[in-house]
């Protein structure tokens, strides 16, 4: 069965610092993985998705994630945090045919 | 292009009452999904429509929940009678295709509070 685990329910970084949000997956088949973001009072927005085409996936707003099969990880990174990045981030895996299973979410805070 | 819309944005009801949530998918999207996030927990899948047919309703918690999608356009999710544990945020999503790699576009959610 597919699942994802997000390490850290809350991450706080300084503006301009590296953002690293951790996600590990479990899957019996090659996974399709996603990162979604939820800004305050908004819906979930797709940041990026891994569909096996390339292990390094670039998304919107300067975010990227690297699929590492050996580590069963799909961590989300951004080189320099902006205040506008404050939001809740969800790692997710697709379960065929079309269901998505989400992690518990990581709330990112940015310190001025 | 309009995104997925949901109505109402908030609903506060008493235990035992009935509530109906509505979702309007992106125009042309045959696939419509309902998810729920109970406070402090993961976002969980409830069900999936392809047009007006229920493709997968394995996540529906019990028979107090009824989802419909008449005509294959908008969908409603009725909770009758509501219980305290039904409180949470209900998200709707839609997609054009049904492959695992197809992007699901989410609405802003309906926050349901059952008192």
Coordinates of C-alpha atoms in Angstrom, one line a residue:
Chain A
X1 CA 0.0 0.0 0.0
X2 CA 1.1 3.5 -0.8
X3 CA 1.7 6.1 1.9
X4 CA 3.8 9.2 2.6
X5 CA 5.3 10.5 5.9
X6 CA 6.2 14.1 6.4
X7 CA 8.8 14.7 9.0
X8 CA 8.1 17.8 11.1
X9 CA 4.6 19.3 11.5
X10 CA 6.1 22.8 11.8
X11 CA 9.3 24.2 10.3
X12 CA 10.5 27.7 10.8
X13 CA 13.3 29.4 8.8
X14 CA 14.7 32.9 8.4
X15 CA 13.9 34.9 5.4
X16 CA 16.6 34.1 2.8
X17 CA 17.5 30.8 4.3
X18 CA 17.2 27.4 2.7
X19 CA 13.8 25.7 3.0
X20 CA 13.9 21.9 3.4
X21 CA 10.6 20.0 3.9
X22 CA 11.0 16.3 4.3
X23 CA 8.8 13.6 2.8
X24 CA 9.4 9.8 2.7
X25 CA 7.1 7.5 0.8
X26 CA 6.2 3.9 0.8
X27 CA 5.0 2.2 -2.4
X28 CA 4.9 -1.3 -3.8
X29 CA 4.9 0.1 -7.3
X30 CA 6.8 3.0 -8.9
X31 CA 5.2 6.0 -7.3
X32 CA 3.8 9.2 -8.6
X33 CA 4.5 11.9 -6.1
X34 CA 3.2 15.4 -5.5
X35 CA 3.8 18.5 -3.4
X36 CA 0.8 20.7 -2.8
X37 CA 0.7 24.0 -0.9
X38 CA -2.1 25.7 0.9
X39 CA -1.8 29.4 1.5
X40 CA -4.1 30.9 4.2
X41 CA -7.8 30.9 3.2
X42 CA -7.0 29.3 -0.1
X43 CA -7.4 25.9 -1.7
X44 CA -4.6 23.4 -2.3
X45 CA -2.3 24.3 -5.2
X46 CA 0.0 22.0 -7.0
X47 CA 3.7 22.9 -6.5
X48 CA 5.2 20.1 -8.5
X49 CA 4.8 16.5 -9.4
X50 CA 7.1 13.5 -10.1
X51 CA 6.0 11.2 -12.8
X52 CA 9.3 9.3 -13.4
X53 CA 10.5 11.5 -16.3
X54 CA 13.2 13.1 -14.3
X55 CA 14.4 12.7 -10.7
X56 CA 14.8 16.4 -10.1
X57 CA 11.5 18.2 -10.5
X58 CA 11.2 21.9 -10.7
X59 CA 8.0 23.6 -9.6
X60 CA 6.4 27.0 -9.2
X61 CA 7.7 29.8 -7.0
X62 CA 11.3 28.5 -7.0
X63 CA 10.6 25.1 -5.4
X64 CA 12.1 21.8 -6.4
X65 CA 12.1 18.3 -5.2
X66 CA 14.4 15.3 -5.8
X67 CA 13.1 11.8 -6.1
X68 CA 15.6 9.4 -4.4
X69 CA 14.5 5.8 -4.8
X70 CA 17.4 4.5 -2.6
X71 CA 16.2 6.7 0.3
X72 CA 12.5 6.5 -0.6
X73 CA 12.4 10.3 -0.2
X74 CA 10.9 13.2 -2.1
X75 CA 12.1 16.2 -0.1
X76 CA 11.0 19.7 -1.1
X77 CA 13.6 22.5 -1.2
X78 CA 13.9 26.2 -2.0
X79 CA 17.3 28.0 -1.9
X80 CA 16.1 31.2 -0.4
X81 CA 12.9 31.6 1.6
X82 CA 10.5 34.5 1.1
X83 CA 7.9 35.8 3.5
X84 CA 5.3 34.8 1.0
X85 CA 6.3 31.1 1.3
X86 CA 4.6 30.9 4.7
X87 CA 1.9 28.2 4.2
X88 CA 1.1 24.6 4.8
X89 CA 2.8 22.1 2.5
X90 CA 1.5 18.6 1.7
X91 CA 3.4 15.7 0.2
X92 CA 1.2 13.2 -1.6
X93 CA 1.3 10.0 -3.5
X94 CA -1.1 8.8 -6.2
X95 CA -2.9 5.5 -5.8
X96 CA -4.2 4.1 -9.0
X97 CA -6.4 4.8 -10.7
X98 CA -6.8 8.3 -9.4
X99 CA -6.9 8.6 -5.6
X100 CA -4.3 10.8 -3.8
X101 CA -3.0 10.0 -0.4
X102 CA -1.7 13.0 1.6
X103 CA 0.8 13.3 4.3
X104 CA -0.1 15.1 7.5
X105 CA 1.3 18.4 6.3
X106 CA 4.1 20.7 7.3
X107 CA 3.4 24.3 8.3
X108 CA 6.2 26.6 7.2
X109 CA 6.9 29.8 9.0
X110 CA 9.3 32.5 7.8
X111 CA 11.1 34.7 10.3
X112 CA 12.0 38.2 9.2
Chain B
X1 CA -10.7 30.1 -16.6
X2 CA -12.6 29.7 -13.3
X3 CA -11.2 27.2 -10.8
X4 CA -13.0 24.8 -8.6
X5 CA -15.5 26.6 -6.5
X6 CA -17.2 25.4 -3.3
X7 CA -20.2 26.6 -1.4
X8 CA -20.5 27.5 1.4
X9 CA -17.1 28.5 2.6
X10 CA -18.2 27.9 6.2
X11 CA -21.1 26.1 7.8
X12 CA -21.9 25.8 11.5
X13 CA -24.7 23.4 12.4
X14 CA -26.0 21.6 15.4
X15 CA -25.5 17.9 15.9
X16 CA -28.4 16.0 14.2
X17 CA -29.0 18.6 11.5
X18 CA -28.4 18.2 7.8
X19 CA -25.9 20.1 5.7
X20 CA -25.3 20.1 2.0
X21 CA -22.0 21.1 0.5
X22 CA -21.7 22.0 -3.2
X23 CA -18.8 21.8 -5.6
X24 CA -18.5 23.2 -9.1
X25 CA -15.6 21.7 -11.0
X26 CA -13.6 23.3 -13.7
X27 CA -15.6 23.4 -16.9
X28 CA -15.0 20.3 -19.0
X29 CA -13.5 18.2 -16.2
X30 CA -15.2 14.8 -16.1
X31 CA -13.5 13.8 -12.9
X32 CA -14.6 15.1 -9.5
X33 CA -13.3 14.2 -6.1
X34 CA -14.2 14.8 -2.5
X35 CA -11.6 14.9 0.3
X36 CA -11.9 15.7 3.9
X37 CA -9.5 17.0 6.6
X38 CA -10.5 16.4 10.1
X39 CA -8.7 18.8 12.5
X40 CA -5.1 17.7 13.1
X41 CA -5.3 14.8 10.7
X42 CA -4.4 14.0 7.1
X43 CA -6.5 15.0 4.1
X44 CA -8.4 11.9 3.2
X45 CA -10.1 10.8 0.0
X46 CA -13.8 10.3 0.2
X47 CA -14.9 9.5 -3.4
X48 CA -14.4 10.0 -7.1
X49 CA -17.0 10.7 -9.8
X50 CA -16.5 10.1 -13.5
X51 CA -19.2 12.3 -15.0
X52 CA -22.2 11.3 -13.0
X53 CA -21.0 7.8 -12.0
X54 CA -19.3 7.0 -8.7
X55 CA -16.0 5.4 -9.7
X56 CA -14.7 4.9 -6.2
X57 CA -16.5 5.6 -3.0
X58 CA -14.2 3.6 -0.7
X59 CA -13.4 6.6 1.5
X60 CA -17.0 7.5 2.4
X61 CA -17.1 7.1 6.2
X62 CA -20.6 5.8 6.6
X63 CA -24.1 6.0 5.2
X64 CA -24.8 9.4 6.7
X65 CA -22.8 10.8 3.8
X66 CA -24.5 11.0 0.4
X67 CA -22.7 12.4 -2.7
X68 CA -24.4 13.1 -6.0
X69 CA -23.4 14.5 -9.3
X70 CA -26.5 14.8 -11.4
X71 CA -25.8 15.6 -15.0
X72 CA -22.1 15.2 -14.5
X73 CA -21.6 18.9 -13.7
X74 CA -21.7 20.1 -10.1
X75 CA -21.7 17.8 -7.1
X76 CA -23.3 17.9 -3.7
X77 CA -22.2 16.1 -0.5
X78 CA -25.0 15.8 2.1
X79 CA -24.4 14.9 5.7
X80 CA -27.5 13.7 7.4
X81 CA -27.6 13.6 10.4
X82 CA -24.4 15.4 11.2
X83 CA -22.3 14.2 14.1
X84 CA -19.5 16.0 16.0
X85 CA -16.8 14.0 14.4
X86 CA -17.9 15.2 11.0
X87 CA -16.3 18.6 11.7
X88 CA -13.5 19.5 9.4
X89 CA -12.7 20.9 6.0
X90 CA -14.2 19.3 3.0
X91 CA -12.3 19.8 -0.3
X92 CA -13.4 19.2 -3.8
X93 CA -11.1 18.6 -6.7
X94 CA -11.5 18.0 -10.4
X95 CA -9.3 16.7 -13.2
X96 CA -9.6 16.4 -16.9
X97 CA -8.1 12.9 -17.1
X98 CA -8.2 10.0 -14.8
X99 CA -4.6 8.8 -15.0
X100 CA -2.5 8.8 -11.8
X101 CA -0.3 11.6 -13.2
X102 CA -3.2 13.9 -14.1
X103 CA -3.3 17.0 -11.9
X104 CA -6.2 17.4 -9.6
X105 CA -7.2 21.0 -9.1
X106 CA -8.6 21.8 -5.6
X107 CA -11.2 24.2 -4.4
X108 CA -10.8 26.4 -1.3
X109 CA -12.8 23.9 0.8
X110 CA -15.8 24.2 3.0
X111 CA -15.2 24.4 6.8
X112 CA -17.9 22.4 8.6
X113 CA -18.4 22.8 12.3
X114 CA -20.8 20.6 14.1
X115 CA -21.8 21.7 17.6

